[in-house]
GROMACS .gro file of C-alpha atoms in nm:
model
  417
    1MET     CA    1   2.243   2.594  -2.088
    2THR     CA    2   2.178   2.727  -2.445
    3GLU     CA    3   1.885   2.985  -2.431
    4LEU     CA    4   1.694   2.729  -2.672
    5GLU     CA    5   1.837   2.453  -2.402
    6ILE     CA    6   1.605   2.660  -2.159
    7GLU     CA    7   1.328   2.742  -2.407
    8GLN     CA    8   1.285   2.395  -2.499
    9GLU     CA    9   1.317   2.293  -2.087
   10ASN     CA   10   1.033   2.571  -2.012
   11LYS     CA   11   0.840   2.423  -2.340
   12ALA     CA   12   0.821   2.068  -2.157
   13ILE     CA   13   0.735   2.178  -1.767
   14ALA     CA   14   0.433   2.413  -1.952
   15LYS     CA   15   0.350   2.088  -2.143
   16GLU     CA   16   0.334   1.844  -1.792
   17TYR     CA   17   0.168   2.098  -1.610
   18LYS     CA   18  -0.166   2.076  -1.892
   19GLU     CA   19  -0.117   1.753  -1.878
   20LEU     CA   20  -0.180   1.715  -1.499
   21LEU     CA   21  -0.494   1.954  -1.527
   22ARG     CA   22  -0.592   1.783  -1.848
   23ILE     CA   23  -0.602   1.467  -1.585
   24SER     CA   24  -0.796   1.642  -1.302
   25TYR     CA   25  -0.977   1.869  -1.541
   26GLN     CA   26  -1.331   1.721  -1.468
   27THR     CA   27  -1.349   1.761  -1.102
   28LEU     CA   28  -1.178   2.095  -1.058
   29SER     CA   29  -1.390   2.408  -0.942
   30GLU     CA   30  -1.269   2.744  -1.123
   31GLU     CA   31  -1.132   2.770  -0.782
   32ASP     CA   32  -0.962   2.497  -0.789
   33LYS     CA   33  -0.753   2.515  -1.096
   34LYS     CA   34  -0.629   2.878  -0.884
   35LEU     CA   35  -0.525   2.675  -0.583
   36ILE     CA   36  -0.331   2.468  -0.817
   37ARG     CA   37  -0.171   2.694  -1.060
   38LYS     CA   38  -0.009   2.959  -0.724
   39ALA     CA   39   0.133   2.611  -0.584
   40PHE     CA   40   0.249   2.532  -0.932
   41ASP     CA   41   0.419   2.892  -0.957
   42VAL     CA   42   0.528   2.914  -0.611
   43ALA     CA   43   0.729   2.521  -0.654
   44VAL     CA   44   0.855   2.644  -1.008
   45ASP     CA   45   1.020   2.908  -0.832
   46ALA     CA   46   1.170   2.731  -0.508
   47HIS     CA   47   1.294   2.488  -0.751
   48LYS     CA   48   1.470   2.722  -0.982
   49ASP     CA   49   1.828   2.643  -0.865
   50GLN     CA   50   1.770   2.297  -0.855
   51ARG     CA   51   1.789   1.994  -1.116
   52ARG     CA   52   1.746   1.576  -1.015
   53LYS     CA   53   2.066   1.437  -0.992
   54SER     CA   54   1.958   1.315  -1.370
   55GLY     CA   55   2.003   1.666  -1.474
   56GLU     CA   56   1.644   1.729  -1.543
   57ALA     CA   57   1.522   2.027  -1.369
   58TYR     CA   58   1.379   1.922  -1.061
   59ILE     CA   59   0.999   2.073  -1.092
   60PHE     CA   60   0.924   1.796  -1.348
   61HIS     CA   61   0.937   1.540  -1.029
   62PRO     CA   62   0.705   1.732  -0.813
   63ILE     CA   63   0.457   1.773  -1.108
   64ALA     CA   64   0.511   1.376  -1.215
   65VAL     CA   65   0.388   1.359  -0.822
   66ALA     CA   66   0.100   1.553  -0.818
   67LYS     CA   67  -0.028   1.336  -1.189
   68ILE     CA   68   0.019   1.057  -0.957
   69VAL     CA   69  -0.178   1.193  -0.706
   70ALA     CA   70  -0.463   1.300  -0.942
   71SER     CA   71  -0.461   0.991  -1.135
   72GLU     CA   72  -0.394   0.703  -0.995
   73ILE     CA   73  -0.492   0.786  -0.646
   74GLY     CA   74  -0.824   1.003  -0.712
   75LEU     CA   75  -0.755   1.288  -0.514
   76GLY     CA   76  -0.847   1.611  -0.476
   77ALA     CA   77  -0.678   2.015  -0.580
   78THR     CA   78  -0.559   2.038  -0.178
   79SER     CA   79  -0.363   1.721  -0.230
   80ILE     CA   80  -0.254   1.802  -0.602
   81ALA     CA   81  -0.091   2.176  -0.481
   82ALA     CA   82   0.029   1.993  -0.139
   83ALA     CA   83   0.159   1.739  -0.392
   84LEU     CA   84   0.344   2.050  -0.580
   85MET     CA   85   0.503   2.178  -0.306
   86HIS     CA   86   0.605   1.818  -0.087
   87ASP     CA   87   0.946   1.947  -0.104
   88VAL     CA   88   0.917   2.291  -0.088
   89VAL     CA   89   0.943   2.325   0.296
   90GLU     CA   90   1.263   2.097   0.275
   91ASP     CA   91   1.448   2.182   0.003
   92THR     CA   92   1.412   2.557  -0.005
   93GLU     CA   93   1.365   2.886   0.207
   94ILE     CA   94   1.047   2.837   0.186
   95THR     CA   95   0.853   2.776   0.615
   96VAL     CA   96   0.556   2.593   0.647
   97GLU     CA   97   0.356   2.905   0.789
   98ASP     CA   98   0.471   3.079   0.504
   99ILE     CA   99   0.274   2.839   0.305
  100GLU     CA  100   0.000   2.895   0.562
  101LYS     CA  101  -0.020   3.243   0.453
  102MET     CA  102  -0.019   3.201   0.079
  103PHE     CA  103  -0.273   2.911   0.112
  104ASN     CA  104  -0.481   2.762   0.365
  105PRO     CA  105  -0.393   2.572   0.681
  106LYS     CA  106  -0.500   2.236   0.526
  107VAL     CA  107  -0.267   2.303   0.267
  108ALA     CA  108   0.013   2.368   0.531
  109GLN     CA  109  -0.088   2.077   0.738
  110LEU     CA  110   0.005   1.837   0.465
  111VAL     CA  111   0.344   2.005   0.346
  112GLU     CA  112   0.435   1.978   0.672
  113GLY     CA  113   0.306   1.631   0.734
  114LEU     CA  114   0.561   1.554   0.466
  115THR     CA  115   0.821   1.753   0.557
  116LYS     CA  116   0.805   1.547   0.897
  117ILE     CA  117   0.801   1.209   0.678
  118ALA     CA  118   1.113   1.354   0.485
  119GLN     CA  119   1.253   1.375   0.855
  120VAL     CA  120   1.170   1.073   0.987
  121GLN     CA  121   1.389   0.899   0.649
  122LYS     CA  122   1.680   1.085   0.667
  123ASP     CA  123   1.734   1.004   1.060
  124MET     CA  124   1.660   0.649   1.129
  125ASN     CA  125   1.728   0.300   0.992
  126VAL     CA  126   1.414   0.066   0.776
  127SER     CA  127   1.309  -0.090   1.082
  128MET     CA  128   1.250   0.244   1.252
  129GLN     CA  129   1.112   0.453   0.996
  130ALA     CA  130   0.835   0.121   0.979
  131GLU     CA  131   0.754   0.122   1.320
  132ASN     CA  132   0.713   0.507   1.297
  133PHE     CA  133   0.514   0.467   0.970
  134ARG     CA  134   0.242   0.196   1.146
  135LYS     CA  135   0.250   0.483   1.458
  136MET     CA  136   0.145   0.714   1.248
  137LEU     CA  137  -0.136   0.491   1.036
  138LEU     CA  138  -0.268   0.376   1.383
  139THR     CA  139  -0.280   0.736   1.561
  140LEU     CA  140  -0.478   0.884   1.257
  141ASN     CA  141  -0.413   1.179   1.404
  142ASP     CA  142  -0.216   1.243   1.046
  143ASP     CA  143  -0.410   1.342   0.779
  144VAL     CA  144  -0.395   1.033   0.570
  145ARG     CA  145  -0.348   1.212   0.258
  146VAL     CA  146   0.008   1.279   0.395
  147ILE     CA  147   0.083   0.889   0.370
  148LEU     CA  148  -0.083   0.883  -0.004
  149ILE     CA  149   0.109   1.130  -0.121
  150LYS     CA  150   0.407   1.041   0.001
  151LEU     CA  151   0.341   0.674  -0.179
  152ALA     CA  152   0.299   0.863  -0.536
  153ASP     CA  153   0.674   1.018  -0.441
  154ARG     CA  154   0.795   0.721  -0.335
  155LEU     CA  155   0.652   0.569  -0.686
  156HIS     CA  156   0.771   0.820  -0.880
  157ASN     CA  157   1.126   0.874  -0.696
  158MET     CA  158   1.151   0.451  -0.808
  159GLN     CA  159   1.036   0.524  -1.214
  160THR     CA  160   1.362   0.715  -1.177
  161MET     CA  161   1.660   0.597  -1.020
  162GLU     CA  162   1.908   0.512  -1.260
  163SER     CA  163   2.120   0.791  -1.212
  164MET     CA  164   2.200   0.679  -0.936
  165VAL     CA  165   2.488   0.484  -0.748
  166ASP     CA  166   2.444   0.102  -0.693
  167TYR     CA  167   2.438   0.106  -0.346
  168LYS     CA  168   2.155   0.423  -0.329
  169GLN     CA  169   1.934   0.214  -0.588
  170THR     CA  170   1.946  -0.128  -0.319
  171LYS     CA  171   1.865   0.088  -0.011
  172ILE     CA  172   1.582   0.285  -0.138
  173ALA     CA  173   1.458  -0.038  -0.315
  174SER     CA  174   1.490  -0.262  -0.021
  175GLU     CA  175   1.277   0.055   0.173
  176THR     CA  176   1.018   0.071  -0.043
  177LEU     CA  177   0.970  -0.321  -0.051
  178TYR     CA  178   0.983  -0.363   0.339
  179ILE     CA  179   0.787  -0.029   0.401
  180TYR     CA  180   0.616   0.152   0.122
  181ALA     CA  181   0.464  -0.174  -0.092
  182PRO     CA  182   0.289  -0.322   0.218
  183LEU     CA  183   0.209   0.070   0.319
  184ALA     CA  184   0.041   0.035  -0.040
  185HIS     CA  185  -0.131  -0.310   0.031
  186ARG     CA  186  -0.283  -0.187   0.347
  187LEU     CA  187  -0.458   0.133   0.171
  188GLY     CA  188  -0.593  -0.078  -0.079
  189LEU     CA  189  -0.360   0.130  -0.364
  190TYR     CA  190  -0.291  -0.224  -0.521
  191ASN     CA  191  -0.209  -0.046  -0.879
  192ILE     CA  192   0.064   0.169  -0.660
  193LYS     CA  193   0.187  -0.156  -0.476
  194SER     CA  194   0.265  -0.367  -0.744
  195GLN     CA  195   0.459  -0.094  -0.910
  196LEU     CA  196   0.626  -0.017  -0.609
  197GLU     CA  197   0.698  -0.393  -0.587
  198ASP     CA  198   0.791  -0.453  -0.954
  199LEU     CA  199   1.058  -0.135  -0.897
  200GLY     CA  200   1.184  -0.263  -0.562
  201LEU     CA  201   1.243  -0.704  -0.747
  202LYS     CA  202   1.375  -0.449  -1.044
  203TYR     CA  203   1.681  -0.327  -0.795
  204THR     CA  204   1.715  -0.573  -0.450
  205GLU     CA  205   1.739  -0.852  -0.751
  206PRO     CA  206   1.821  -0.714  -1.139
  207GLN     CA  207   1.907  -1.036  -1.235
  208VAL     CA  208   1.587  -1.235  -1.169
  209TYR     CA  209   1.426  -0.891  -1.263
  210ASN     CA  210   1.499  -0.880  -1.612
  211ASP     CA  211   1.496  -1.307  -1.688
  212ILE     CA  212   1.084  -1.278  -1.595
  213VAL     CA  213   1.043  -0.994  -1.795
  214SER     CA  214   1.235  -1.137  -2.129
  215LYS     CA  215   1.008  -1.463  -2.048
  216ILE     CA  216   0.712  -1.275  -2.028
  217LYS     CA  217   0.785  -1.098  -2.371
  218GLU     CA  218   0.884  -1.392  -2.483
  219THR     CA  219   0.463  -1.549  -2.473
  220LYS     CA  220   0.351  -1.241  -2.464
  221GLU     CA  221   0.254  -1.357  -2.828
  222GLU     CA  222   0.069  -1.688  -2.757
  223GLN     CA  223  -0.087  -1.546  -2.416
  224ASP     CA  224  -0.233  -1.231  -2.570
  225GLU     CA  225  -0.414  -1.512  -2.820
  226TYR     CA  226  -0.489  -1.785  -2.539
  227ILE     CA  227  -0.653  -1.461  -2.379
  228LYS     CA  228  -0.822  -1.394  -2.643
  229THR     CA  229  -0.977  -1.783  -2.703
  230ILE     CA  230  -1.116  -1.801  -2.335
  231SER     CA  231  -1.275  -1.435  -2.387
  232ASP     CA  232  -1.425  -1.463  -2.694
  233VAL     CA  233  -1.593  -1.795  -2.541
  234LEU     CA  234  -1.789  -1.595  -2.283
  235LYS     CA  235  -1.823  -1.276  -2.442
  236GLU     CA  236  -2.095  -1.484  -2.645
  237SER     CA  237  -2.286  -1.596  -2.308
  238LEU     CA  238  -2.251  -1.247  -2.140
  239ASN     CA  239  -2.342  -1.051  -2.434
  240ALA     CA  240  -2.682  -1.317  -2.413
  241GLU     CA  241  -2.724  -1.256  -2.095
  242GLY     CA  242  -2.731  -0.850  -2.200
  243ILE     CA  243  -2.503  -0.759  -1.904
  244ASP     CA  244  -2.244  -0.480  -1.995
  245TYR     CA  245  -1.917  -0.552  -1.939
  246VAL     CA  246  -1.525  -0.513  -2.063
  247ILE     CA  247  -1.282  -0.825  -2.018
  248LYS     CA  248  -0.928  -0.734  -1.982
  249GLY     CA  249  -0.677  -1.002  -1.964
  250ARG     CA  250  -0.338  -0.917  -1.782
  251PRO     CA  251  -0.015  -1.074  -1.671
  252LYS     CA  252   0.031  -1.119  -1.275
  253SER     CA  253   0.318  -0.854  -1.143
  254ILE     CA  254   0.712  -0.900  -1.209
  255TYR     CA  255   0.730  -0.975  -0.817
  256SER     CA  256   0.401  -1.160  -0.732
  257ILE     CA  257   0.568  -1.482  -1.029
  258ARG     CA  258   0.878  -1.452  -0.863
  259ARG     CA  259   0.743  -1.454  -0.485
  260LYS     CA  260   0.526  -1.828  -0.663
  261MET     CA  261   0.903  -1.922  -0.791
  262LYS     CA  262   1.011  -1.899  -0.420
  263ALA     CA  263   0.733  -2.054  -0.250
  264GLN     CA  264   0.660  -2.331  -0.502
  265ASN     CA  265   1.067  -2.342  -0.589
  266VAL     CA  266   0.963  -2.436  -0.952
  267SER     CA  267   1.096  -2.254  -1.253
  268TYR     CA  268   0.886  -1.977  -1.429
  269ASP     CA  269   0.784  -2.234  -1.652
  270GLU     CA  270   0.629  -2.426  -1.389
  271VAL     CA  271   0.413  -2.121  -1.231
  272TYR     CA  272   0.066  -2.209  -1.369
  273ASP     CA  273  -0.113  -1.902  -1.296
  274LYS     CA  274   0.130  -1.620  -1.421
  275PHE     CA  275  -0.192  -1.406  -1.601
  276ALA     CA  276  -0.538  -1.309  -1.490
  277LEU     CA  277  -0.883  -1.259  -1.663
  278ARG     CA  278  -1.062  -0.953  -1.539
  279ILE     CA  279  -1.460  -0.880  -1.558
  280VAL     CA  280  -1.548  -0.602  -1.519
  281TYR     CA  281  -1.934  -0.534  -1.571
  282ASN     CA  282  -2.112  -0.170  -1.500
  283CYS     CA  283  -2.511  -0.238  -1.304
  284ASN     CA  284  -2.738  -0.084  -1.139
  285PRO     CA  285  -2.550  -0.030  -0.735
  286HIS     CA  286  -2.854  -0.308  -0.549
  287ASP     CA  287  -2.796  -0.605  -0.873
  288GLU     CA  288  -2.405  -0.606  -0.811
  289LYS     CA  289  -2.396  -0.905  -0.629
  290PHE     CA  290  -2.630  -1.107  -0.847
  291ILE     CA  291  -2.450  -0.967  -1.131
  292ALA     CA  292  -2.141  -1.118  -1.018
  293TRP     CA  293  -2.309  -1.434  -0.972
  294LYS     CA  294  -2.472  -1.449  -1.289
  295ILE     CA  295  -2.157  -1.398  -1.459
  296TYR     CA  296  -1.953  -1.702  -1.205
  297SER     CA  297  -2.242  -1.891  -1.346
  298ILE     CA  298  -2.216  -1.786  -1.714
  299VAL     CA  299  -1.786  -1.861  -1.612
  300THR     CA  300  -1.818  -2.223  -1.469
  301ASP     CA  301  -2.082  -2.343  -1.733
  302HIS     CA  302  -1.781  -2.288  -2.028
  303TYR     CA  303  -1.490  -2.394  -1.815
  304ARG     CA  304  -1.499  -2.651  -1.495
  305PRO     CA  305  -1.420  -2.457  -1.151
  306SER     CA  306  -1.128  -2.536  -0.820
  307PRO     CA  307  -1.361  -2.555  -0.599
  308SER     CA  308  -1.058  -2.494  -0.341
  309ARG     CA  309  -0.921  -2.142  -0.517
  310LEU     CA  310  -1.275  -1.960  -0.549
  311ARG     CA  311  -1.272  -1.620  -0.314
  312ASP     CA  312  -1.574  -1.462  -0.242
  313TRP     CA  313  -1.471  -1.099  -0.128
  314ILE     CA  314  -1.763  -0.942  -0.219
  315SER     CA  315  -2.019  -1.107   0.083
  316SER     CA  316  -1.619  -1.070   0.283
  317PRO     CA  317  -1.461  -0.772   0.137
  318LYS     CA  318  -1.084  -0.751   0.280
  319SER     CA  319  -1.014  -0.486   0.570
  320THR     CA  320  -0.870  -0.295   0.297
  321GLY     CA  321  -1.190  -0.299   0.131
  322TYR     CA  322  -1.133  -0.483  -0.180
  323GLU     CA  323  -1.428  -0.654  -0.303
  324ALA     CA  324  -1.407  -0.903  -0.609
  325LEU     CA  325  -1.472  -1.267  -0.704
  326HIS     CA  326  -1.140  -1.514  -0.785
  327ILE     CA  327  -1.256  -1.766  -0.976
  328THR     CA  328  -0.953  -2.012  -1.045
  329VAL     CA  329  -1.144  -2.263  -1.379
  330MET     CA  330  -0.916  -2.562  -1.611
  331GLY     CA  331  -0.876  -2.337  -1.927
  332PRO     CA  332  -0.797  -2.447  -2.297
  333LYS     CA  333  -0.510  -2.698  -2.299
  334GLY     CA  334  -0.532  -2.827  -1.892
  335ARG     CA  335  -0.403  -2.446  -1.802
  336TRP     CA  336  -0.539  -2.264  -1.485
  337VAL     CA  337  -0.670  -1.918  -1.511
  338GLU     CA  338  -0.782  -1.717  -1.312
  339VAL     CA  339  -1.111  -1.474  -1.317
  340GLN     CA  340  -1.153  -1.197  -1.175
  341VAL     CA  341  -1.486  -1.061  -1.136
  342ARG     CA  342  -1.556  -0.633  -1.067
  343SER     CA  343  -1.811  -0.391  -1.072
  344GLU     CA  344  -1.707  -0.073  -1.186
  345ARG     CA  345  -1.731   0.043  -0.847
  346MET     CA  346  -1.536  -0.247  -0.704
  347ASP     CA  347  -1.251  -0.223  -0.948
  348GLU     CA  348  -1.209   0.150  -0.851
  349ILE     CA  349  -1.205   0.107  -0.536
  350ALA     CA  350  -0.908  -0.197  -0.584
  351GLU     CA  351  -0.677   0.021  -0.804
  352LYS     CA  352  -0.712   0.360  -0.564
  353GLY     CA  353  -0.802   0.196  -0.252
  354TYR     CA  354  -0.855   0.441   0.036
  355ALA     CA  355  -0.931   0.759  -0.160
  356ALA     CA  356  -1.247   0.591  -0.411
  357HIS     CA  357  -1.410   0.474  -0.127
  358TYR     CA  358  -1.573   0.763  -0.026
  359LYS     CA  359  -1.672   0.869  -0.373
  360TYR     CA  360  -1.939   0.615  -0.325
  361LYS     CA  361  -2.070   0.690  -0.010
  362GLN     CA  362  -2.190   0.985   0.053
  363GLY     CA  363  -2.310   1.072   0.372
  364ALA     CA  364  -2.018   0.845   0.526
  365THR     CA  365  -2.034   0.894   0.923
  366SER     CA  366  -1.714   0.883   1.182
  367LEU     CA  367  -1.906   0.511   1.212
  368ASP     CA  368  -1.840   0.393   0.855
  369PHE     CA  369  -1.515   0.527   0.874
  370ALA     CA  370  -1.385   0.318   1.173
  371PHE     CA  371  -1.555  -0.005   0.989
  372SER     CA  372  -1.393   0.139   0.667
  373ILE     CA  373  -1.029   0.071   0.893
  374HIS     CA  374  -1.158  -0.283   1.086
  375SER     CA  375  -1.463  -0.427   1.177
  376ALA     CA  376  -1.248  -0.465   1.497
  377VAL     CA  377  -1.203  -0.107   1.524
  378GLY     CA  378  -1.545  -0.029   1.441
  379VAL     CA  379  -1.709  -0.256   1.694
  380HIS     CA  380  -1.498  -0.131   2.006
  381THR     CA  381  -1.549   0.210   1.908
  382ARG     CA  382  -1.643   0.472   2.170
  383GLY     CA  383  -1.616   0.844   2.017
  384THR     CA  384  -1.487   0.997   1.789
  385ARG     CA  385  -1.253   1.288   1.717
  386VAL     CA  386  -1.285   1.523   1.398
  387ASN     CA  387  -1.031   1.802   1.333
  388GLY     CA  388  -0.997   1.759   1.686
  389LYS     CA  389  -1.311   1.808   1.839
  390LEU     CA  390  -1.478   1.549   2.005
  391VAL     CA  391  -1.846   1.458   1.790
  392PRO     CA  392  -2.138   1.159   1.778
  393LEU     CA  393  -2.036   0.867   1.589
  394ASN     CA  394  -2.298   0.954   1.367
  395HIS     CA  395  -2.156   1.302   1.231
  396GLU     CA  396  -2.124   1.303   0.862
  397LEU     CA  397  -1.708   1.355   0.732
  398LYS     CA  398  -1.648   1.584   0.439
  399SER     CA  399  -1.376   1.502   0.238
  400GLY     CA  400  -1.039   1.637   0.399
  401ASP     CA  401  -1.165   1.597   0.811
  402GLN     CA  402  -0.871   1.440   1.030
  403VAL     CA  403  -1.074   1.154   1.222
  404GLU     CA  404  -0.949   1.000   1.507
  405ILE     CA  405  -1.083   0.679   1.674
  406ILE     CA  406  -1.203   0.596   2.048
  407THR     CA  407  -1.153   0.266   2.164
  408SER     CA  408  -1.212   0.080   2.430
  409PRO     CA  409  -1.227  -0.297   2.477
  410ASN     CA  410  -1.575  -0.326   2.697
  411GLN     CA  411  -1.721  -0.128   2.420
  412LYS     CA  412  -1.987  -0.338   2.239
  413PRO     CA  413  -2.243  -0.227   1.908
  414THR     CA  414  -2.590  -0.113   2.038
  415SER     CA  415  -2.908  -0.109   1.824
  416HIS     CA  416  -2.902   0.286   1.784
  417TRP     CA  417  -2.577   0.256   1.588
   0.00000   0.00000   0.00000
């Protein structure tokens, strides 16, 4: 590389780093910024002689992973630092012990967990990897942030696979659809799950993927006009009720359209709900359910609903924590349209999944955590270990705690819970 090219690359690296800080700036203390800067410096030095298949400096990858961790998952400084150094132990001379000395045990534990997963990937076939991941989730001995950072790592790798040979693209994409997308779904990361599925389809069924992308582009103008027609009708009534809201129209994911085409044995044009309208409202937490049903009433006053397709995940949230009302109505031109109704809180949990739950639940206890995994886990909880120590069920959790739930089939809920 010429001196000019090196200078330009260094400027590009600095720009990406500044963007990472900008994304997470509001939530960072001065100590957090120092931690992230130190991790960045260690990663830059460790990867200084490495390049990706595309030819770009390797450091662009960990910065991109850290940006996903901060913006799309909403994790804090410890996770951002670990994301910046997630390949350092695997690819360089630096050890986990070195990281613990330079930083702290929490950062070192996350990097060690990520290194273990990298070894699992190398040493096992896809079905064995899946089983290993399931075990990691079920035991909960490993900090779940390891899995979240790994999902960010996989997403960026999927976004930048163009330079790989075909058979490797297919292998990684298949692995993504089989392991990582379901994992993102289980943790409530719907946005990341959709991106992983779409990118997986891009490399496993490129012709199908490109055909659907072309059709979406061809119909975008007409679809935008259709969404505007419905939105304008609803806005008038929502404004009259004094509701604070935004309406978003969005196409369904390419993968979900493909799944419907296969399941129903129909063409793209015959898939009837290729996009959804989302109404996200802001209100007092105590009024969330009331406002959701008020919006339902407004929507169904204007458009005829399909009662069999009503999904009330506010009264009974999904096991992933997802909450929303999904209404399917007959829109203009005799077309079925899905309308999703969520509060801002529900919307953030839907986008950021697991990481967003505790933002809205200060003082969450070990028992809350057990129920957040699944109600069946909660009701059979006999005890909990936090950071390796047995604690009462009402023990308040702090961000970053490692929680192990001890269950018994004979345990039943008691009144003092």
